[in-house]
Coordinates of C-alpha atoms in Angstrom, one line a residue:
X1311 CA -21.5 15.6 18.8
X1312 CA -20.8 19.2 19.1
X1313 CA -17.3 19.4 18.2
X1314 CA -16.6 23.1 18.0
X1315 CA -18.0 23.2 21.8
X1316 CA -15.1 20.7 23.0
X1317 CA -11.7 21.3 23.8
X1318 CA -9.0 20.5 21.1
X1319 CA -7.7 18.2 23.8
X1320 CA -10.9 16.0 24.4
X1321 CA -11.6 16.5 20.1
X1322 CA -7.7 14.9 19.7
X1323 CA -9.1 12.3 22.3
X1324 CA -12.0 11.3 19.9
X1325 CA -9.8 11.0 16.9
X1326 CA -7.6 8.6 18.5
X1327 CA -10.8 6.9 19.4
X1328 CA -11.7 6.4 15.7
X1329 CA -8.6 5.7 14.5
X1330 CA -8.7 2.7 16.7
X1331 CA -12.1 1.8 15.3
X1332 CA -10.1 1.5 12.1
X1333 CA -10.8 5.1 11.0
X1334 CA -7.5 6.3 9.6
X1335 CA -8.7 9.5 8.7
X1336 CA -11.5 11.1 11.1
X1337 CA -11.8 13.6 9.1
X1338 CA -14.8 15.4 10.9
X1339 CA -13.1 16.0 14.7
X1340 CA -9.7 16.6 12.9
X1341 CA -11.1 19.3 10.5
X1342 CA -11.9 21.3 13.5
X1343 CA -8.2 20.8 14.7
X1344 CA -6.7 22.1 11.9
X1345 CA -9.0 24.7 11.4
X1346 CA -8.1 26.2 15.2
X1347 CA -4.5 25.4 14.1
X1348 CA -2.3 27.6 16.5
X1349 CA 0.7 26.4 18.8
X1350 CA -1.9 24.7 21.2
X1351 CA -2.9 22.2 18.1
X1352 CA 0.4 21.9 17.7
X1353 CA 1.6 20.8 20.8
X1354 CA -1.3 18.6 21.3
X1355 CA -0.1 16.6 17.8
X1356 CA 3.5 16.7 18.9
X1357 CA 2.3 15.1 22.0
X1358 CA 0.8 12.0 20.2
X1359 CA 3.2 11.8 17.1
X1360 CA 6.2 11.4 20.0
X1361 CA 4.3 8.5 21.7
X1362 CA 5.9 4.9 21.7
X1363 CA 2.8 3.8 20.8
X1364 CA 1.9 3.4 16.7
X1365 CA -2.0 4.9 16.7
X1366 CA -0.9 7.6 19.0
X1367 CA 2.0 8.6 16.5
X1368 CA -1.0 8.3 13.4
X1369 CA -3.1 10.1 15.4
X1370 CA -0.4 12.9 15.6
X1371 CA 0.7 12.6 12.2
X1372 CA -3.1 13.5 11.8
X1373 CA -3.2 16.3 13.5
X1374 CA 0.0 18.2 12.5
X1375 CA -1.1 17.1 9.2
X1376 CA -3.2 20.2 8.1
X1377 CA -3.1 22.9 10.6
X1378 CA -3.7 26.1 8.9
X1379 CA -3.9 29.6 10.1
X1380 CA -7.1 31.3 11.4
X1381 CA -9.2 32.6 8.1
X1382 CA -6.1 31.6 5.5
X1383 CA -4.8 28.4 3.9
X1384 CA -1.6 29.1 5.1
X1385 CA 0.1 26.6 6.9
X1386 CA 0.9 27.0 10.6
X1387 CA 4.0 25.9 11.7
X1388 CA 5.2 23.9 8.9
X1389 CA 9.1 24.2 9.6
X1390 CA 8.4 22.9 13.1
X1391 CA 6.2 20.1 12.0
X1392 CA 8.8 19.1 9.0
X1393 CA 11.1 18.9 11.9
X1394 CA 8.8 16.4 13.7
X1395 CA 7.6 14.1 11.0
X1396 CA 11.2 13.4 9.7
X1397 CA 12.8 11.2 12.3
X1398 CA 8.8 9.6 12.8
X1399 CA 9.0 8.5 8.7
X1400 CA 12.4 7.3 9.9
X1401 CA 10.8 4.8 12.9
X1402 CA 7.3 3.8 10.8
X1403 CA 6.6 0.8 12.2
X1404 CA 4.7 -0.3 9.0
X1405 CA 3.4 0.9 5.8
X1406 CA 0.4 1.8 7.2
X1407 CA 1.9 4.4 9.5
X1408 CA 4.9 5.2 7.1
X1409 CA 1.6 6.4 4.8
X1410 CA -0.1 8.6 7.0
X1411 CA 3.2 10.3 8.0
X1412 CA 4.7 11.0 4.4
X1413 CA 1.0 12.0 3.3
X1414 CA 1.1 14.7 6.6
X1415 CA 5.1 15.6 5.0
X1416 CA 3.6 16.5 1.7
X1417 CA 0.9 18.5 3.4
X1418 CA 3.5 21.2 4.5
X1419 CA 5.2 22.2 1.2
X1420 CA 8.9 22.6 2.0
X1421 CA 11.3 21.3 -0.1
X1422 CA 13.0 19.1 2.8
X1423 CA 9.6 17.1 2.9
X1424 CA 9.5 16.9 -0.7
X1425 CA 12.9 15.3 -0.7
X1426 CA 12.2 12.8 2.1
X1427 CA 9.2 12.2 -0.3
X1428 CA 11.0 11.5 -3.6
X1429 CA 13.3 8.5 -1.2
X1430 CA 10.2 6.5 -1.7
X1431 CA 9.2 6.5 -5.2
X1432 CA 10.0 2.9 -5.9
X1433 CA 8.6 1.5 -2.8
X1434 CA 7.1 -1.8 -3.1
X1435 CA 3.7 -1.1 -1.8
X1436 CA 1.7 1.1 -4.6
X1437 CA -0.3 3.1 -1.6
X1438 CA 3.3 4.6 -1.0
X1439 CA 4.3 5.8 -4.4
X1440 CA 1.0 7.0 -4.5
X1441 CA 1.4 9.1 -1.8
X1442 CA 4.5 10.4 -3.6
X1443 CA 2.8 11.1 -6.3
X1444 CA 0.1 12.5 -5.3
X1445 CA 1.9 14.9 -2.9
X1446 CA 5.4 15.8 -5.2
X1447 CA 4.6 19.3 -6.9
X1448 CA 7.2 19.0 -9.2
X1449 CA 8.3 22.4 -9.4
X1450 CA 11.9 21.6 -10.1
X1451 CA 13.9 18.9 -12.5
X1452 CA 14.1 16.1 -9.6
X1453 CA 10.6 16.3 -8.7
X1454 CA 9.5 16.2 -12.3
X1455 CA 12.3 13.4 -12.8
X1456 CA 10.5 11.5 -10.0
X1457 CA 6.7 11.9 -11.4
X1458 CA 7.6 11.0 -15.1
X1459 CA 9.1 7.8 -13.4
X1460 CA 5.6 7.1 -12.3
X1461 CA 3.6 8.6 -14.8
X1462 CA 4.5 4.7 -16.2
X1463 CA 3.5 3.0 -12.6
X1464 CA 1.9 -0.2 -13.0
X1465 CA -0.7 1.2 -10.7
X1466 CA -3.2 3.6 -12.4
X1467 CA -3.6 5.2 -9.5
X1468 CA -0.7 6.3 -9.0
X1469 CA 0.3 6.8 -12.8
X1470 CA -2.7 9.2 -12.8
X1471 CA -1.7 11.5 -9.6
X1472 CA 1.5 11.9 -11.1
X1473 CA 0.3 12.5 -14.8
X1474 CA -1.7 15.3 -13.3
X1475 CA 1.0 17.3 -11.2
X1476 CA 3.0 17.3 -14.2
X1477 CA 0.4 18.6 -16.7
X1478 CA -0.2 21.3 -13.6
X1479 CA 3.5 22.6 -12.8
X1480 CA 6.1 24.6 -15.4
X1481 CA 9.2 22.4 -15.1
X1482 CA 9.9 21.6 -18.8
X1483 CA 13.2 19.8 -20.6
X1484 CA 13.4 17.0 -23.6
X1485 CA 13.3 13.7 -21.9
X1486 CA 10.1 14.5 -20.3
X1487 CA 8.6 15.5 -23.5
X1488 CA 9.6 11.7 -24.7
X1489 CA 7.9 10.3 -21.3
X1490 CA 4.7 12.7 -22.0
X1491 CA 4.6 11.6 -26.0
X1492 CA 5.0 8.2 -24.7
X1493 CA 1.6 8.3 -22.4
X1494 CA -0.3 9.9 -25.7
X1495 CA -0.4 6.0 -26.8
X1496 CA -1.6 4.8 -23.9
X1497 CA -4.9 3.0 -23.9
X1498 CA -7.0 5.0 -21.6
X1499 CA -8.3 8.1 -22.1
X1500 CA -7.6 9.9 -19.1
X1501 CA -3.4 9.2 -19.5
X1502 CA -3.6 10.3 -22.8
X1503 CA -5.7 13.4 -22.4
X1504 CA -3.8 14.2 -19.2
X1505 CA -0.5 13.8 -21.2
X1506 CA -1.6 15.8 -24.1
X1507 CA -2.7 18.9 -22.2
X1508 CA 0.9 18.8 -20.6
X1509 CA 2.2 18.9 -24.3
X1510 CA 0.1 21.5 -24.5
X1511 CA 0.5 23.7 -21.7
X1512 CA 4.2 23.8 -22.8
X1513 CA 4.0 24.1 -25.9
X1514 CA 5.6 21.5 -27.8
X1515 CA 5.3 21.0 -31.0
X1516 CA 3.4 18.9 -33.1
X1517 CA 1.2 19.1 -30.1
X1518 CA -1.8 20.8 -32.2
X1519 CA -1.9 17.2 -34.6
X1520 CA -1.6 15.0 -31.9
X1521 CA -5.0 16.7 -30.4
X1522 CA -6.4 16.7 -33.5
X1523 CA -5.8 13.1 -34.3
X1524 CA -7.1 12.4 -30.4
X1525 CA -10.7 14.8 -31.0
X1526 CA -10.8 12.3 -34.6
X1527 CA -10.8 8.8 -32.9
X1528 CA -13.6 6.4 -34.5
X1529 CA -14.4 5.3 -31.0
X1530 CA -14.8 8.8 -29.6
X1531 CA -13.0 7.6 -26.3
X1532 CA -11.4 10.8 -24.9
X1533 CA -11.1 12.9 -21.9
X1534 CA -13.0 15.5 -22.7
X1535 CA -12.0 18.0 -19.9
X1536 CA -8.3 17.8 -20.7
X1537 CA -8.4 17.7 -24.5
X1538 CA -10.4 20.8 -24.1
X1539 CA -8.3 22.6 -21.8
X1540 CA -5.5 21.8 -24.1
X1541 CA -7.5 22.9 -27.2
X1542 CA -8.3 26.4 -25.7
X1543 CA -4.6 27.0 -24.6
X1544 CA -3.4 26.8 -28.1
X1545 CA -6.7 28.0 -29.6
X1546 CA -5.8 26.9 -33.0
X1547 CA -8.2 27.6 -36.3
X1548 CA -6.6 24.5 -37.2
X1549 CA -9.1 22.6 -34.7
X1550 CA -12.0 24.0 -36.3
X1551 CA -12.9 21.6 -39.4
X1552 CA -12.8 18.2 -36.7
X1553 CA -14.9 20.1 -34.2
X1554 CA -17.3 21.0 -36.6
X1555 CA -17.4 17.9 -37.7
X1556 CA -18.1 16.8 -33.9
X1557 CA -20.6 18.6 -33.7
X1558 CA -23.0 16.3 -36.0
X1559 CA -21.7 12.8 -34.1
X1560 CA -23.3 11.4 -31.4
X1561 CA -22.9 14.0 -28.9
X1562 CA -26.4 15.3 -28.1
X1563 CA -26.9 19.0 -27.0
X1564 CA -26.7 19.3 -22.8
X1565 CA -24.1 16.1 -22.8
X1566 CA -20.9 17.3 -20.8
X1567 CA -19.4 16.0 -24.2
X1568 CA -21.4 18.5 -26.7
X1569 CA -20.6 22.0 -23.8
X1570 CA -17.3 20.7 -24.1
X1571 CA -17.4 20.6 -28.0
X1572 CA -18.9 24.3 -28.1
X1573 CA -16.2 26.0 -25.8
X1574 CA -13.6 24.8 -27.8
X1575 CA -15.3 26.1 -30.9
X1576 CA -15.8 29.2 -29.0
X1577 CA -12.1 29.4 -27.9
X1578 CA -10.7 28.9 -31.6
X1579 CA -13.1 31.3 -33.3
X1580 CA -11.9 33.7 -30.8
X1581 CA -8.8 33.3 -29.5
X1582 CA -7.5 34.5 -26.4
X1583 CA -10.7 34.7 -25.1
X1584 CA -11.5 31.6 -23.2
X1585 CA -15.2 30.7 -22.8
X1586 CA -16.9 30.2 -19.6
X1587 CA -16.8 27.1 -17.9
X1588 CA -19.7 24.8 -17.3

């Protein structure tokens, strides 16, 4: 089909089509919605999301879920389409729909959607607090509250998504130090390393050992692409003698694991100038 011939209308037509063909996210006519995303988008996705009927109101969710400005990543209309989602969370007839319509919330980035988010955090079906995690930033203490809560889901999933928006956001205070020193244990490599680089990033200490101990496991299991990112923000000498030493293990020259290995040497010969990434 030539979509961008078609008329957001009949395009809004086709997604609806899909979604009842059990394709919750139609992501191809719906990315040229949101990429046209002025008040005629808008309108058409109010039209659906205020439907009686349960794939019309996912199919609107859709729609107002990512409308951005011509040539910016800017939202359009976000306010407006807060103002709409809110009372629809509110009537989900499932958690299907309840899904799609906190996942369009955390699209628009306004701290009223965030809060309406962090209400379902200890929902009973993972998909939800996934979508919490996944779409909290955690840019103040509640948010960050709310991901170090689960950062320890019993859904990896979940844990992970918010493991990563707090290694990526500034909020900072001693118990979440205790969750993140807590993770460092954990048995996979990507909560540790993901945990560690938050350590890192602010700057806690005795964060420097606990990388050095993590770089110095006998079973080399380790998330390369956080424990380096955390090695090069503190771009410590002290890292030198184990990556040296890493350098003669079984990490052959072009493995992801041996670029990896070279950057960080890079990074703690010469600090504060971060190598180039491969």
């Amino acid at each position: 089909m030539n979509w961008k011939a078609m008329s957001s209308e009949r395009i809004a037509v086709q997604c609806r089509i899909q979604i009842e063909r059990s394709n919750l996210n139609p992501w191809k006519p719906l990315s040229i919605l949101h990429e046209r995303g002025g008040w005629h988008e808008f309108e058409i996705g109010k039209k659906y999301l205020e439907s009686g009927e349960r794939l019309n109101r996912i199919c609107g969710a859709q729609i107002l879920s990512q409308l951005q400005r011509r040539r910016s990543e800017r939202r359009s209309l976000p306010a407006e389409t807060v103002a709409l989602l809110l009372p629809a969370i509110d009537e989900a007839a499932d958690d299907e729909e309840l899904e799609v319509l906190l996942r369009a919330l955390s699209w628009q980035g306004i701290p009223a959607g965030f809060r309406k988010l962090m209400i379902y955090s200890r929902h009973p079906n993972p998909a939800i607090r996934h979508v919490v995690a996944w779409g909290l930033p955690g840019e103040n203490r509640d948010e960050a509250e709310v991901l170090a809560e689960l950062s320890q889901d019993t859904e990896i999933d979940v844990c992970d998504w918010a493991l990563f928006n707090l290694s990526c956001c500034t909020t900072d205070y001693p118990e979440l130090h205790e969750t993140l020193w807590k993770l460092t244990q954990s048995k996979l490599p990507v909560m540790r390393g993901q945990a560690l680089l938050s350590l890192a990033r602010r700057h806690v200490a005795g964060t420097e050992n606990a990388l050095i101990a993590e770089l110095s496991r006998s079973d080399g299991e380790m998330e390369f692409n956080y424990i380096s990112e955390a090695v090069e923000l503190l771009a410590s000498p002290a890292f030198l003698p184990i990556l040296h030493s890493l350098t003669d293990r079984n990490f052959p020259k072009g493995t992801f694991a041996h670029q990896y290995i070279r950057r960080m040497l890079h990074c703690c010969l010469k600090p504060g100038k971060i190598s180039k990434r491969t």
